XYZ file of C-alpha atoms in Angstrom:
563
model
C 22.553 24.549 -6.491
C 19.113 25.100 -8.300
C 15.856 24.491 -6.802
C 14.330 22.177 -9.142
C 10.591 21.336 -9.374
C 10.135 18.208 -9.851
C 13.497 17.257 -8.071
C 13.747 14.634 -10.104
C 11.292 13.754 -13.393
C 10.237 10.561 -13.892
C 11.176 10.461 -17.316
C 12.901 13.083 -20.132
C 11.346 10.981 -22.903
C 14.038 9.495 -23.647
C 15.751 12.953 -24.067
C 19.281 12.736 -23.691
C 19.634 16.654 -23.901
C 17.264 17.314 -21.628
C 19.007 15.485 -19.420
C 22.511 16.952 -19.910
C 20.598 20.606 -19.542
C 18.305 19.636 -16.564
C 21.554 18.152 -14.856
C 23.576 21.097 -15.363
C 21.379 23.570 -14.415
C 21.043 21.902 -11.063
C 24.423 22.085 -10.481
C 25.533 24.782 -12.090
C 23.227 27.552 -10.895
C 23.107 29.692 -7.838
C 20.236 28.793 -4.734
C 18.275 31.819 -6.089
C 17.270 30.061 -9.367
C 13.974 27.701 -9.466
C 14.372 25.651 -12.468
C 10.776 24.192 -13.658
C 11.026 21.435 -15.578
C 8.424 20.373 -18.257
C 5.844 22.611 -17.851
C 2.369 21.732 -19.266
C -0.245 23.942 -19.551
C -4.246 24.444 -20.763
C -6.349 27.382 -21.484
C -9.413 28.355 -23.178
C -9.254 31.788 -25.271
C -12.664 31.162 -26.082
C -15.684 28.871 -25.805
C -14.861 27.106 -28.592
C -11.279 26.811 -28.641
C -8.700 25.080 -26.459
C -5.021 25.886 -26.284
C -2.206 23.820 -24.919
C 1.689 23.357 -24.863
C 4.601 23.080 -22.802
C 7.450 24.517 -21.903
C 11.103 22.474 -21.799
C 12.680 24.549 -18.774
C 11.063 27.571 -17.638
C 13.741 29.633 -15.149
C 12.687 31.963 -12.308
C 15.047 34.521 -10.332
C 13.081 36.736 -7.945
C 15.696 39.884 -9.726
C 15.644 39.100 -12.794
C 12.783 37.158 -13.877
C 11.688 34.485 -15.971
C 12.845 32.799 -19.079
C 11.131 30.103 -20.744
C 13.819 27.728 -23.030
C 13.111 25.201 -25.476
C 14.898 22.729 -25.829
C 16.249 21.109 -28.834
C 18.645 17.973 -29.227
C 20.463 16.479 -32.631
C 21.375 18.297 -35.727
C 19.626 21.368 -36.056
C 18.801 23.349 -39.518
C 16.645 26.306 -41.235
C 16.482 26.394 -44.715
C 13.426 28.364 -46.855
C 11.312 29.083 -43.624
C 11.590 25.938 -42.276
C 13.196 23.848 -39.568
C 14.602 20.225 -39.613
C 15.856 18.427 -36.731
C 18.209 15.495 -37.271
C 18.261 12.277 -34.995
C 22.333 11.614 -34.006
C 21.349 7.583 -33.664
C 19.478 7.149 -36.613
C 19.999 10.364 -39.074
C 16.458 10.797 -39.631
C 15.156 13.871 -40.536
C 11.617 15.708 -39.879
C 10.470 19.476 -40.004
C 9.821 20.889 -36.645
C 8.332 23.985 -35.391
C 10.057 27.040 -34.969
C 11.561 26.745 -31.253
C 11.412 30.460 -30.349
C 7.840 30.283 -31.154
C 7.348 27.387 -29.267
C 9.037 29.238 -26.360
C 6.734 32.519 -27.014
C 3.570 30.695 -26.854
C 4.355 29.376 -23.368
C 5.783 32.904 -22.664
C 2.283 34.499 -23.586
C 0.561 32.363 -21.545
C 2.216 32.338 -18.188
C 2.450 36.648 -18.439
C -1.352 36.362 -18.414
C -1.080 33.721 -15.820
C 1.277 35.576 -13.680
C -0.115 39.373 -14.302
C -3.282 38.153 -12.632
C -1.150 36.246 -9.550
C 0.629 39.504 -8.799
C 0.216 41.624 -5.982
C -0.426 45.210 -7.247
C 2.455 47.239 -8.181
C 4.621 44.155 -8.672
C 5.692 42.784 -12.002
C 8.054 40.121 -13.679
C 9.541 40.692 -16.817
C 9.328 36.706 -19.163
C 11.223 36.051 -22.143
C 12.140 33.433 -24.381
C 15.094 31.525 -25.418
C 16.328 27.824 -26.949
C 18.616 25.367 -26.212
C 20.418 23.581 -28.865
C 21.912 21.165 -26.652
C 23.801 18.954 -29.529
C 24.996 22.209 -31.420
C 28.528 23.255 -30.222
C 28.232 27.049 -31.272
C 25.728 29.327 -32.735
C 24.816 29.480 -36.514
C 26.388 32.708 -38.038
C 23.445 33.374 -39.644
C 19.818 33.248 -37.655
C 16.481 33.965 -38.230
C 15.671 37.276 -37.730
C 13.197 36.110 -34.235
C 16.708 34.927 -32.634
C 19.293 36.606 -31.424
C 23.128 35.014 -30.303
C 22.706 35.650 -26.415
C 19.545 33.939 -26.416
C 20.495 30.563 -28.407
C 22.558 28.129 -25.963
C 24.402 25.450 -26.841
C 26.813 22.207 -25.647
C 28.998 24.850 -25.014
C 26.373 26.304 -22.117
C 25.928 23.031 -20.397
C 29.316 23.583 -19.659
C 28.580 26.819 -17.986
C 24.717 27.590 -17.519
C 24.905 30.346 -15.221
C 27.042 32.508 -17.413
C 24.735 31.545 -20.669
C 21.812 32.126 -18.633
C 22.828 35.601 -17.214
C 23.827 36.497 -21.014
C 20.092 35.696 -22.096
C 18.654 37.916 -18.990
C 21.149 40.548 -20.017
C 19.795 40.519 -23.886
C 16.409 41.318 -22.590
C 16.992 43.637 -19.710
C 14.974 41.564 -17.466
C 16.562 43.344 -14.316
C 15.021 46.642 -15.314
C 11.641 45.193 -16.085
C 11.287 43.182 -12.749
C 10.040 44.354 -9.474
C 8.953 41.443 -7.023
C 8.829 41.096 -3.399
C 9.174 37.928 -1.412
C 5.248 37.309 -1.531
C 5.148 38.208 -5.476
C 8.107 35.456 -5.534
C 5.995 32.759 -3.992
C 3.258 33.191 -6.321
C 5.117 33.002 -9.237
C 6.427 29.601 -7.873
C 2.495 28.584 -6.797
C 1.892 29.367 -10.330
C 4.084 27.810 -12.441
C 3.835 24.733 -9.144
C 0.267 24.651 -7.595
C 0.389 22.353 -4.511
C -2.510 21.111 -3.419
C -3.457 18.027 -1.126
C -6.272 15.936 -2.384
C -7.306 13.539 0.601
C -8.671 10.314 -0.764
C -11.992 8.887 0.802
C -11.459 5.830 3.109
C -13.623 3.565 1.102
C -11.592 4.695 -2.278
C -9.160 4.125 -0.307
C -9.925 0.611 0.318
C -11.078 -0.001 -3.110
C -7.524 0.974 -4.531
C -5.723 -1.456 -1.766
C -7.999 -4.407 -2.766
C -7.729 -4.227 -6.477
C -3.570 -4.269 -5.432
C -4.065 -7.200 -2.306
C -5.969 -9.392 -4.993
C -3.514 -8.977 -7.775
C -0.508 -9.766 -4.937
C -2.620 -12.639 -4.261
C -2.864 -14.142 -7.814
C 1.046 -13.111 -8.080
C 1.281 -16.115 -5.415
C -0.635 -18.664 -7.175
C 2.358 -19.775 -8.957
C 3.079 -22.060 -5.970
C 0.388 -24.044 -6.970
C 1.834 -25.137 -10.222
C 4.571 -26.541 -8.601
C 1.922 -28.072 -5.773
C 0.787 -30.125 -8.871
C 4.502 -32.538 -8.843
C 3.509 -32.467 -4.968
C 0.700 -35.154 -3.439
C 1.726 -33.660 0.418
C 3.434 -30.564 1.379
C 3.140 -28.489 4.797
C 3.295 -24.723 3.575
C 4.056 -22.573 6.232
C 3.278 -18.422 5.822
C 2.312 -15.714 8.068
C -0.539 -13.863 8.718
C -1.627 -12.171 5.206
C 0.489 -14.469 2.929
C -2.589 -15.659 0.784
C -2.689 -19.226 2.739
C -5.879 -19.185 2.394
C -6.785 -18.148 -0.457
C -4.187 -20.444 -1.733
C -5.756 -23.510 -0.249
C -9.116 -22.456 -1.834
C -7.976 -22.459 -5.160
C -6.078 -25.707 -4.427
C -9.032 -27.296 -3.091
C -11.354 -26.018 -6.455
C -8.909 -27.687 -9.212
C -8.197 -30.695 -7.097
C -12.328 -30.813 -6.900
C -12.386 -31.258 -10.897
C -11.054 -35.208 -10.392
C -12.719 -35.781 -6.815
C -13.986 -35.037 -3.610
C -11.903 -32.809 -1.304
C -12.484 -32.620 2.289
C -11.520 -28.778 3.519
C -10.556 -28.680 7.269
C -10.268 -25.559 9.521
C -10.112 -25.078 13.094
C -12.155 -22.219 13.555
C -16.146 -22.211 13.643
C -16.089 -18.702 12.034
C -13.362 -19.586 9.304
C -15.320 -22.612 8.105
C -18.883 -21.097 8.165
C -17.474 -17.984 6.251
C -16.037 -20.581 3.669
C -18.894 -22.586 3.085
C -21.163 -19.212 2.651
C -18.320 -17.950 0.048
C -16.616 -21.017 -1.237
C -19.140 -23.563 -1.218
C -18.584 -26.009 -4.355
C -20.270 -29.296 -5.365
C -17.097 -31.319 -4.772
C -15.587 -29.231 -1.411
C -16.976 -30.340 2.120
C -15.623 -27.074 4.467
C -15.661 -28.652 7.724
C -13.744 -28.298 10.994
C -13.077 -31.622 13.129
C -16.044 -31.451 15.298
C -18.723 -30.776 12.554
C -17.219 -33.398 10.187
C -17.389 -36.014 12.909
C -21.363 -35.348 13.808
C -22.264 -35.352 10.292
C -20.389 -38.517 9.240
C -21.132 -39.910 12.470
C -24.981 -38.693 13.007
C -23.858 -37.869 16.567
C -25.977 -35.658 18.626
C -23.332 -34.289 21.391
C -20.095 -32.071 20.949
C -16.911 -35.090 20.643
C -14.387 -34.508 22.884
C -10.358 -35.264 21.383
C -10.435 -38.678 22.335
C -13.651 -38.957 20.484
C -12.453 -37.595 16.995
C -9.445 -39.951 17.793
C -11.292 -43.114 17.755
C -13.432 -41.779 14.932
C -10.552 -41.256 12.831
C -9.297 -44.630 13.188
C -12.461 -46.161 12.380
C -12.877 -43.377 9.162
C -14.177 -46.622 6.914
C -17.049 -47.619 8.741
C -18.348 -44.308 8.049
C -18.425 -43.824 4.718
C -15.348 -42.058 4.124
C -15.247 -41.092 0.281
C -12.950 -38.157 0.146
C -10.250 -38.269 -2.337
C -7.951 -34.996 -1.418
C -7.495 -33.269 1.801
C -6.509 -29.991 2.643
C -5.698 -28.615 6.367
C -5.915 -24.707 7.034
C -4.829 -23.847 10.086
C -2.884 -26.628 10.753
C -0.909 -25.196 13.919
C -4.238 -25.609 15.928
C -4.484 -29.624 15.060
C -3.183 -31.885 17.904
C -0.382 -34.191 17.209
C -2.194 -37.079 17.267
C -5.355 -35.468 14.859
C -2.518 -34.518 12.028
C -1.096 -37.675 12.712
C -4.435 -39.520 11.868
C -5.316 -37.335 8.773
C -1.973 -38.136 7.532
C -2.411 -42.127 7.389
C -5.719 -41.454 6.205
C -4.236 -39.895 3.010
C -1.905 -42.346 2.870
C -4.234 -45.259 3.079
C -6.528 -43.667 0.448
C -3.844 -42.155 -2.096
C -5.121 -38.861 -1.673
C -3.345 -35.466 -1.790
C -2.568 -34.130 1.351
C -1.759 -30.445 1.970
C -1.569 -28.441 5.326
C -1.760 -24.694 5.490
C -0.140 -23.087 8.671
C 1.329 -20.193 10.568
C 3.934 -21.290 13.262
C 3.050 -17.506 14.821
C -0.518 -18.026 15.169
C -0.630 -21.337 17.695
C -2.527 -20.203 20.006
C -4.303 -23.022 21.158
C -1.277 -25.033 22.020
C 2.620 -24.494 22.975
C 4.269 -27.220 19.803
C 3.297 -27.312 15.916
C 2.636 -30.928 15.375
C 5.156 -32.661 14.558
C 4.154 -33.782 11.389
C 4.478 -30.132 10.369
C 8.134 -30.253 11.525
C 8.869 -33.712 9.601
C 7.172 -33.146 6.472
C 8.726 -34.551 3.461
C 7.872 -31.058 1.353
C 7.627 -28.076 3.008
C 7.568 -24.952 1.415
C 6.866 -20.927 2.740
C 4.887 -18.438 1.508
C 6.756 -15.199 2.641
C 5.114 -11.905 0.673
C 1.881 -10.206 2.900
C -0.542 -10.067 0.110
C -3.467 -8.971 2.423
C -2.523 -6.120 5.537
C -0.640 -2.949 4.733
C 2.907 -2.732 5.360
C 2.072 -0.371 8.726
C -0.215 -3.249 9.744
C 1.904 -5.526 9.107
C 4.828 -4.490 11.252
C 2.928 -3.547 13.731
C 1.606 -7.341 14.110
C 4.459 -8.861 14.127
C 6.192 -6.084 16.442
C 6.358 -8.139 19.956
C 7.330 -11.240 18.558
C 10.134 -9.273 16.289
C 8.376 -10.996 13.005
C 9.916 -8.841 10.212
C 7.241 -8.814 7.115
C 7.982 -9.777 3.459
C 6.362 -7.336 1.620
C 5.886 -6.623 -2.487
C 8.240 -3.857 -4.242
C 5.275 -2.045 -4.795
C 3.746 -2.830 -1.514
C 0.629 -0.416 0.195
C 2.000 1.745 2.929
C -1.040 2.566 4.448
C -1.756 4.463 7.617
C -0.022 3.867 10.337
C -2.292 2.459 13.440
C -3.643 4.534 16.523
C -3.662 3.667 20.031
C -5.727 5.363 22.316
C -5.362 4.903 25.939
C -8.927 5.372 28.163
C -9.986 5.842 31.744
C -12.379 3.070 31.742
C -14.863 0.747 30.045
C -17.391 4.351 29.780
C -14.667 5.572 27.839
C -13.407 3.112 25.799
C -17.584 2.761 24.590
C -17.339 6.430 23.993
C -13.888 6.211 22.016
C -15.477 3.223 19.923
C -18.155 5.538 18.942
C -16.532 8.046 17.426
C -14.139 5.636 15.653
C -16.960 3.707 14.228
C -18.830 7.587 13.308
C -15.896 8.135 11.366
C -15.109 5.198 9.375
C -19.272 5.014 8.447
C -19.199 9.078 7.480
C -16.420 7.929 5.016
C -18.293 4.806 3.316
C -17.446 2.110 5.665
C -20.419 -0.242 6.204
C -21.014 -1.851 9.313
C -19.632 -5.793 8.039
C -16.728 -3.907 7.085
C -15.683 -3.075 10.649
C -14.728 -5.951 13.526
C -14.006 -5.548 17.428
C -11.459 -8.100 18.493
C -10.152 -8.784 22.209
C -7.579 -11.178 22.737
C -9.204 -12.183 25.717
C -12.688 -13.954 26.080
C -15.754 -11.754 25.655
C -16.347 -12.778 29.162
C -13.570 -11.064 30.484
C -13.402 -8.170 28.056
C -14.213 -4.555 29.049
C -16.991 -5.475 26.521
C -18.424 -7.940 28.409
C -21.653 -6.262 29.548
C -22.087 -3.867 26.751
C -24.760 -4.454 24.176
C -24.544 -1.563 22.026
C -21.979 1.446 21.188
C -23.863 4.456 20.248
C -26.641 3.570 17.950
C -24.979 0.183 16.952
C -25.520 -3.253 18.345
C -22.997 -5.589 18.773
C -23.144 -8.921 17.474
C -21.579 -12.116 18.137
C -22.023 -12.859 13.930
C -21.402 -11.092 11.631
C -24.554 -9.020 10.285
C -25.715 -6.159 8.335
C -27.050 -3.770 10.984
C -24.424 -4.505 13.539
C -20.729 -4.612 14.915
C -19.018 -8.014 15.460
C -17.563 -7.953 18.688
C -15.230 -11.115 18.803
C -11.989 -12.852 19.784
C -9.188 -12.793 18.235
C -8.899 -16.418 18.337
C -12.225 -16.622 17.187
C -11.658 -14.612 14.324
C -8.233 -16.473 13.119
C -7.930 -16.940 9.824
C -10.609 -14.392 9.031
C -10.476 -10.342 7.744
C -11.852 -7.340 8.183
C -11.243 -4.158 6.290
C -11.120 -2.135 9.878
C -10.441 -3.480 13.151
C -10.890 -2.092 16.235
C -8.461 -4.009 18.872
C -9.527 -3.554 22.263
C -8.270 -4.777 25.978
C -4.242 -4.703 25.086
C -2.501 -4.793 28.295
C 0.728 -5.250 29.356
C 0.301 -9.094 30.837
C -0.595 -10.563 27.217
C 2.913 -9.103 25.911
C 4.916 -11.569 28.969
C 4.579 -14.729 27.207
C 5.021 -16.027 23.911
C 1.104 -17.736 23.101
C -0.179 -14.274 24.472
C 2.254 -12.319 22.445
C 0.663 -14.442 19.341
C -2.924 -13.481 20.115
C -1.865 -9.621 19.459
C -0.241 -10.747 16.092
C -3.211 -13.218 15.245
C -5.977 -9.498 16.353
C -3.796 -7.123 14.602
C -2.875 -8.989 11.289
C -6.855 -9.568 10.808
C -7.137 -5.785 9.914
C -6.931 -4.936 6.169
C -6.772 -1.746 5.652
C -7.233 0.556 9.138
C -6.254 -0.911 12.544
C -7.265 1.374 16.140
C -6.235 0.277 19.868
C -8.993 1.524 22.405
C -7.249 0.403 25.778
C -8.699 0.974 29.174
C -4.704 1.627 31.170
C -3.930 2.952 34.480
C -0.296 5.383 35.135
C 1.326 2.045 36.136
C 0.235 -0.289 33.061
C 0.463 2.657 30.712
C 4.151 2.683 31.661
C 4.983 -1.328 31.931
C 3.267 -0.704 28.271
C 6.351 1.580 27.179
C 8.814 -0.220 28.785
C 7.871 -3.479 27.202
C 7.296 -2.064 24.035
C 9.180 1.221 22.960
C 11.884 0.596 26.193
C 10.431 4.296 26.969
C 7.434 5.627 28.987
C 3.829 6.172 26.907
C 4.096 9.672 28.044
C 6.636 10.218 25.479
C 3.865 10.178 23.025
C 4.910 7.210 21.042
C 3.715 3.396 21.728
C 6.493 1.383 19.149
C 8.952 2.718 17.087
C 10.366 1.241 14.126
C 12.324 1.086 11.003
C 8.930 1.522 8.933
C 6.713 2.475 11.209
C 5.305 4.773 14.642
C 2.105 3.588 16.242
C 1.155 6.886 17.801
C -0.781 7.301 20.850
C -3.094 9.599 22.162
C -4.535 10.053 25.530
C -8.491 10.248 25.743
């Protein structure tokens, strides 16, 4: 069989004989043939004028040489110096150009091409010949440019190497060529330049995002049925658009009244209300709606938003839609309260959650589980496939992904001595991702622990960068992952993984909740000792770490290197 380069073309435009002839040459040559299909090429003769063609199949043997076909398909005629090519399907008729000339002007170019290639004392011999692929058997009479050996036909598809070895034989190729293995592979880099183009991190990005947002939009169809809906609970995992979703729920439900917004996390709702912020939206979490409808002056405990949710009227209550994000992290009894509050007031009432991401409690609430409608966003519209399965890797959470869903690099982990190395591997991460574009709000530091009892804990800066509890322009945000919930970041760098927080299901969720913040680029900097480093592979890969791999998938190796 026939090396053929491309293996297989995208398209023949809509060339059934190309087809027939690119199949059958891939089958029905020898392994010494490379068979080049569709070769395009562009030179300048002179500063002022640009040439350019291609050629239909362009064959290579190392013995014999190379021989450039065109192809031609349909009924095929010369009459008075001219050529006319019949469609089969439609019987139309149009003058062409001569095919052998078509053939020679490819020819010319790749002997000028290839002569310079060569190494010295080596040559190729290149000719030309055509492919009537509809014709069954040669016109008696040709023109006097072609010749019977080199004009194949339907008849050759049924055996190319023999119609092939006739054209070489015509020209004598064998006799004219003189290559060695290296002279070979240039011919082949020729006709085939490879090259590897590395795309910046930051275009990088750029190219994900413009894909993530139009994913995202994709998913805003739900909303059209949300309109026949006043309450749904719609469940989705990490990177499903939830969101996003809710925002866009919350802005047309704002055009006919006031809609109360309700997160669970301080850094969620702050981000919202500096991104989001509309004249009829109120972002709020529990705590800060209570003190501002309540003109309180301490943090409310539970028991305190209880009561004031009972007694919602006495405050002033004019909020004619809510919508929950988060929901998993509302108690029982708060959903509970919300709910009659909608019901009381007519207003819509949707809830946003991820069953994977309670962290804050062991249950959903149950008004989650008993909802009337309750839909599910499956499709990741925000982390890269690699991310993605590596989140959802310990609790074996599978994710639903787009056709034309973004691979992306697969994460790092990189095991450390100690906390002076882990500040050290940090560094150079963070020197690398800012060398390539990446500004500073663009990259987070999650631990799935408490910063008080993160490696982190006493560190202030890494390298020349501070770290920051907020997110700000001239330093790192070093956070929690539960902190961060329901938040992004375009590169995360997830520290502190151990294996204790894989041994139970609410710390299992904390490493999906870190990991499925990450956009784009995800690194593990872990601080392990020989013991933990191999409780890590056996909980993990069911292997030790040593082996050089951390998780092993279907889609996807998280690779690990030792600092």
């Amino acid at each position: 069989m026939a090396r053929m380069i491309p293996t297989q073309p995208d398209s023949f435009c809509s060339s059934y004989g190309e087809r027939q002839i690119f199949i059958a040459l891939r089958d029905g040559l020898p392994d010494e043939y490379t068979v080049f299909h569709s070769v395009r090429w562009n030179i300048q003769p002179s500063s002022n004028t640009v040439r350019s063609g291609e050629a239909d199949f362009t064959i290579f043997h190392p013995r014999m040489g190379i021989l450039v076909i065109e192809a031609k398909s349909g009924g095929i005629s010369f009459e008075n110096g001219s050529w006319v090519q019949e469609r089969l399907d439609t019987h139309e008729k149009h003058q062409m150009q001569d095919p052998m000339e078509q053939a020679n002007r490819s020819k010319f170019t790749f002997m000028d091409l290839i002569k310079n290639a060569l190494p010295k004392g080596e040559y190729c011999w290149i000719a030309s010949a055509v492919w009537f692929s509809s014709i069954a058997h040669v016109p008696d009479q040709l023109p006097p440019n072609y010749h019977r050996d080199i004009v194949l036909t339907s008849e050759s598809i049924k055996s190319p190497a023999a119609a092939i070895e006739k054209a070489y034989s015509y020209y004598g190729s064998a006799r004219r060529t003189r290559l060695t293995e290296v002279g070979s592979h240039r011919i082949i880099r020729v006709l085939s330049p490879a090259f590897q183009a590395i795309p910046g991190i930051s275009a990088q990005m750029a190219e994900q995002n413009h894909l993530f947002y139009r994913l995202t939009t994709e998913q805003n169809s739900l909303l059209d049925y949300l309109d026949e809906q006043d309450n749904a609970a719609i469940q989705g995992g990490a990177g499903t658009g939830k969101t996003m979703l809710a925002i866009e729920k919350a802005r047309r439900l704002s055009q006919n009244g006031k809609v109360l917004f309700l997160c669970f996390n301080k850094f969620l709702r702050l981000f919202l209300e500096e991104n989001y912020a509309t004249e009829n939206v109120a972002y709020h979490n529990l705590h800060s709606l209570m003190i501002e409808m309540t003109k309180s002056d301490y943090l409310p405990e539970d028991e305190d938003i209880e009561k004031f949710l009972t007694e919602y009227r006495e405050y002033g209550w004019d909020f004619n839609h809510i919508i929950i994000d988060e929901g998993q992290d509302f108690s029982a009894n708060h959903m509970a309260a919300l709910s009659t509050i909608a019901n009381e007031t007519n207003a819509c009432f949707y809830v946003f959650y991820d069953k994977n991401q309670t962290v804050h409690q062991k249950e959903l609430p149950a008004w989650l589980i008993m909802a009337e409608c309750r839909l599910v966003l499956r499709k990741n519209c925000r982390n890269t496939l690699s991310i993605a399965t590596t989140s959802g890797s310990p609790l074996s959470v599978k994710p639903y992904v787009w056709d034309n869903a973004v691979q992306g690099v697969k994460p790092r982990f990189y095991v450390v001595k100690n906390t002076a190395g882990m500040v050290k591997k940090l560094q150079k991460l963070i020197e690398s991702y800012t060398s390539s574009g990446v500004s500073l709000n663009q990259i987070t530091i999650l631990s799935p622990t408490s910063v008080e009892k993160s490696s982190l804990r006493e560190t202030t800066h890494v390298g020349k960068w501070r770290l920051s509890d907020n997110r700000e322009k001239d330093s790192i945000l070093f956070t929690t992952a539960m902190k961060f919930k329901g938040l992004e970041s375009d590169v995360v760098l997830f520290i502190d993984i151990a294996p204790e927080m894989f041994r139970d299901n609410l710390r299992q969720n904390r490493f999906y909740v870190g990991c499925s913040r990450a956009k784009h680029y995800l690194d593990f900097v872990s601080a392990l000792d020989k013991q933990q480093i191999n409780d890590m592979g056996t909980i993990l890969a069911g292997k030790n770490l040593t082996d050089g791999i951390l998780y092993v998938s279907d889609l996807l190796q998280v690779d690990i290197t030792f600092e």
